[in-house]
CSV table of N, CA and C and ligand atoms in Angstrom, one decimal:
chain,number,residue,atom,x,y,z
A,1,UNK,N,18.7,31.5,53.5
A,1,UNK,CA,18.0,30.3,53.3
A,1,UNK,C,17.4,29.8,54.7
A,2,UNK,N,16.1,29.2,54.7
A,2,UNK,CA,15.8,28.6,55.5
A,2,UNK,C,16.5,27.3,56.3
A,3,UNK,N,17.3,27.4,55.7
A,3,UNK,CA,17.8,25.7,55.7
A,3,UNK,C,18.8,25.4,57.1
A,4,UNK,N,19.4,26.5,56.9
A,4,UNK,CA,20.4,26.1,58.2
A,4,UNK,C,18.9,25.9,59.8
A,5,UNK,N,17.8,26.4,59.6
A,5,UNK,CA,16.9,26.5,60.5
A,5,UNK,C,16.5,24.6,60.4
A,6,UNK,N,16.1,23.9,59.3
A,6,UNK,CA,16.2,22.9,59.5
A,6,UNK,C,17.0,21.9,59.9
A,7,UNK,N,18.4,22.6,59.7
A,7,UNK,CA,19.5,21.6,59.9
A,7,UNK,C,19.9,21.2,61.2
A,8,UNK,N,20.3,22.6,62.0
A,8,UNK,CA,19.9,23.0,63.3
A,8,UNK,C,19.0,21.6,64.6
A,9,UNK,N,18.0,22.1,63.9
A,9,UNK,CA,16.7,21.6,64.8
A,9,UNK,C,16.9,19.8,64.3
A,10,UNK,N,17.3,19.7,63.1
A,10,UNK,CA,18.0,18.1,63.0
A,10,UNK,C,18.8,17.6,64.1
A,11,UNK,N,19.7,18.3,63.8
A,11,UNK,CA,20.8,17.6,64.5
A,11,UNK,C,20.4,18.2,66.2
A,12,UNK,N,19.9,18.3,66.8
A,12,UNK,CA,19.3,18.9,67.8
A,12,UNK,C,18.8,17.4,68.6
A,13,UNK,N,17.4,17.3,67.2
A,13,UNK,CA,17.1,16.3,67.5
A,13,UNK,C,17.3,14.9,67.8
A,14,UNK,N,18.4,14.5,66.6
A,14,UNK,CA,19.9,13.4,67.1
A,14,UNK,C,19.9,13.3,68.3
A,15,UNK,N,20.1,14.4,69.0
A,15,UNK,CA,20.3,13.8,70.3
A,15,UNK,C,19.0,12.9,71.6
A,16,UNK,N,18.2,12.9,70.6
A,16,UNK,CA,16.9,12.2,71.8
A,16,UNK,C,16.2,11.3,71.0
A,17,UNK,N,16.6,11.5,69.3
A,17,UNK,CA,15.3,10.6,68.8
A,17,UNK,C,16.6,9.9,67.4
A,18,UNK,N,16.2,8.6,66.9
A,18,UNK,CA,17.5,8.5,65.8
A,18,UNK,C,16.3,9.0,64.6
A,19,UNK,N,17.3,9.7,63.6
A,19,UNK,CA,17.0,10.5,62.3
A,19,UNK,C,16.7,9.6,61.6
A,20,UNK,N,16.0,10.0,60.5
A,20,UNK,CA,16.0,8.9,59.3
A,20,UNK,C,16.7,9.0,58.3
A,21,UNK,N,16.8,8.0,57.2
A,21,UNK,CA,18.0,8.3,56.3
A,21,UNK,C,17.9,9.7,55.9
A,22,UNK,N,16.8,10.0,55.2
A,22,UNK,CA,16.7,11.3,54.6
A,22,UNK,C,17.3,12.4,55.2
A,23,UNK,N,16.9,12.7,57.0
A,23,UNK,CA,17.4,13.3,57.2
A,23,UNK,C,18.7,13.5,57.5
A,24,UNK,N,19.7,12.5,57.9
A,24,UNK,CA,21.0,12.0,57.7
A,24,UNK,C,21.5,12.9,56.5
A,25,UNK,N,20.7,12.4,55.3
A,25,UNK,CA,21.3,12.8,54.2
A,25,UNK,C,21.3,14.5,54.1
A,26,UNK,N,20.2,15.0,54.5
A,26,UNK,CA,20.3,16.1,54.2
A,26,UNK,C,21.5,17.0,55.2
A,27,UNK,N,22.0,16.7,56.4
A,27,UNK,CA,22.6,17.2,56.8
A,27,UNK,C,24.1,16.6,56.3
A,28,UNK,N,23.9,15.9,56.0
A,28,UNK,CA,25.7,15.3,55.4
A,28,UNK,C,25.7,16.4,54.1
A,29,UNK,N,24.7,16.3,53.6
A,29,UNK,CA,24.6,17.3,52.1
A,29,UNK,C,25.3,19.0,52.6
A,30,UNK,N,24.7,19.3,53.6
A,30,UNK,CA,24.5,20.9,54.1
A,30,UNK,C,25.5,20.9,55.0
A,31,UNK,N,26.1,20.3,56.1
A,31,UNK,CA,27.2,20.7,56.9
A,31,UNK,C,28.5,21.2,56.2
A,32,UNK,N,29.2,20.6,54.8
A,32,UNK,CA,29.9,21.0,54.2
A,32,UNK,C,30.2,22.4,53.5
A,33,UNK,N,29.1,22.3,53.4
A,33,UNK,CA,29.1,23.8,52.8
A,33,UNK,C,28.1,25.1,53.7
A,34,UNK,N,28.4,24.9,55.2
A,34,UNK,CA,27.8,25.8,56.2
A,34,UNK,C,28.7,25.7,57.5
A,35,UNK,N,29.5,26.7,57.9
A,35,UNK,CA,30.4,26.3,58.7
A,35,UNK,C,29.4,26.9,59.9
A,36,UNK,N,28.5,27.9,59.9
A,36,UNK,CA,27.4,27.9,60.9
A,36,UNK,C,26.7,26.8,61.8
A,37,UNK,N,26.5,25.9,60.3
A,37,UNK,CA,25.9,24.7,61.3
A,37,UNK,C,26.9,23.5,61.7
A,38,UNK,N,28.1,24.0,61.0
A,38,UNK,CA,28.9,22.8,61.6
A,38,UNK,C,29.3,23.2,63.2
A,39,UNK,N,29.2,24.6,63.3
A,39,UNK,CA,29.7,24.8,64.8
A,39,UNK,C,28.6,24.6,65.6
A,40,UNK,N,27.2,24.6,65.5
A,40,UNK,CA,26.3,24.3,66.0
A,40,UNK,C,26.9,22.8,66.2
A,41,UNK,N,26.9,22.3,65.1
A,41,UNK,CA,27.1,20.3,65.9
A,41,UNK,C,28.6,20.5,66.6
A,42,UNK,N,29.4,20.9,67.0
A,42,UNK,CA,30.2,20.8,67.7
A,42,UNK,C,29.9,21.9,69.0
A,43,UNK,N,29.0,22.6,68.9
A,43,UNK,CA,28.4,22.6,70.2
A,43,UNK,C,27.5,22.0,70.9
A,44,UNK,N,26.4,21.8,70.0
A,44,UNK,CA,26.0,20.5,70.9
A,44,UNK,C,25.9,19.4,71.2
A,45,UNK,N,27.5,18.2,70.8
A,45,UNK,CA,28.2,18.1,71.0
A,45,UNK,C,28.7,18.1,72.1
A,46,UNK,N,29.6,19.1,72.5
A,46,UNK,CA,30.2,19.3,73.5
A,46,UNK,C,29.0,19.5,74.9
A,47,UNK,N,27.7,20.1,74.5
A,47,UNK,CA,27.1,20.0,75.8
A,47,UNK,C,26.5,18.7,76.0
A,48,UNK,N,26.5,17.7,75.0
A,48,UNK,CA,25.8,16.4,75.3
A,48,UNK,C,26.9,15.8,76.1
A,49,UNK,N,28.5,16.2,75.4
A,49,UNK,CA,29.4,15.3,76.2
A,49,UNK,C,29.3,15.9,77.7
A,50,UNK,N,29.4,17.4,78.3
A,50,UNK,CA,29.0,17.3,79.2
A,50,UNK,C,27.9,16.9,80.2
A,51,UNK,N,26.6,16.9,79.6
A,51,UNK,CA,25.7,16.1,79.9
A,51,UNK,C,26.4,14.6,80.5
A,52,UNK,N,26.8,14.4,79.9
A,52,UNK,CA,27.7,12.6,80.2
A,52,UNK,C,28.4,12.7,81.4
A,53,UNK,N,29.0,13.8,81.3
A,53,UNK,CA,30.2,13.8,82.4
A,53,UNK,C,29.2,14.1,83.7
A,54,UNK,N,27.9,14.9,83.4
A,54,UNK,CA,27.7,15.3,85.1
A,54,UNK,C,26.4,14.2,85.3
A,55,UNK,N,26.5,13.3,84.5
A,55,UNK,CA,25.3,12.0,84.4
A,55,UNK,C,26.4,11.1,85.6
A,56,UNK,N,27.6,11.1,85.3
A,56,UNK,CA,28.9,10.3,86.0
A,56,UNK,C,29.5,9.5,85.0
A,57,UNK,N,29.1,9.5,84.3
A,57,UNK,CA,29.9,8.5,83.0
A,57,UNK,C,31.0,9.0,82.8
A,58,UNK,N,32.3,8.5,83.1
A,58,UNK,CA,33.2,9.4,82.7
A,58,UNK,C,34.3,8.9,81.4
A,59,UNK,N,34.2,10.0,80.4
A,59,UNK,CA,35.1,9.6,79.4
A,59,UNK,C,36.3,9.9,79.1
A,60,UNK,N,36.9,9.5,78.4
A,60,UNK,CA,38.6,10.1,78.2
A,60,UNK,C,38.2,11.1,78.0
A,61,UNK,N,39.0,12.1,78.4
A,61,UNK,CA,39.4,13.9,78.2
A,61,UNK,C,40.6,14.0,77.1
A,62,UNK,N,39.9,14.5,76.0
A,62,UNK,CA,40.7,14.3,74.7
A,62,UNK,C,40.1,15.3,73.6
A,63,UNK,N,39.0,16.4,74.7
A,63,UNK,CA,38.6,17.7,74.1
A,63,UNK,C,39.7,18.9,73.9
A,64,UNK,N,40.1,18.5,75.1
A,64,UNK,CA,41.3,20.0,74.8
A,64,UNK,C,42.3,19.4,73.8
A,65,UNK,N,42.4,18.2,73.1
A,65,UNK,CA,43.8,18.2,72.1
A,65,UNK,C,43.1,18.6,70.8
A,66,UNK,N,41.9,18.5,70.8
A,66,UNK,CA,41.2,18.5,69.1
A,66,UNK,C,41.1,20.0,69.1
A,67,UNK,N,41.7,20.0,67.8
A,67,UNK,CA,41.7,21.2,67.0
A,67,UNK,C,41.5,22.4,68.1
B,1,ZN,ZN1,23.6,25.9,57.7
């Protein structure tokens, strides 16, 4: 399916612009049932939090206890 290609580029874009409901919805719909795209959001994710860290913001370190 195409879909994980729009899901992707969603939550991508979360990070610079806010989504609209719709699109909200459609990823709350699709992440449960795509473990593909759920590791995508937990990768990027993890490079926005780094982004933070080398911006200087520093946040608790509480990556390495999760899962
Ligand atoms: Zn997917």
């Amino acid at each position: 399916m195409g879909k994980c290609k729009h899901i992707t580029r969603l939550l991508s874009d979360a990070l610079d612009r806010s989504l609209t409901t719709g699109e909200w919805v459609a990823i709350r719909l699709h992440l449960p049932t795509c473990s593909g795209c759920r590791n995508y959001r937990k990768q990027i994710r993890l490079l926005r939090d780094a982004a933070h860290t080398m911006s200087g913001i520093s946040t608790p370190d509480k990556a390495s206890s999760d899962d």
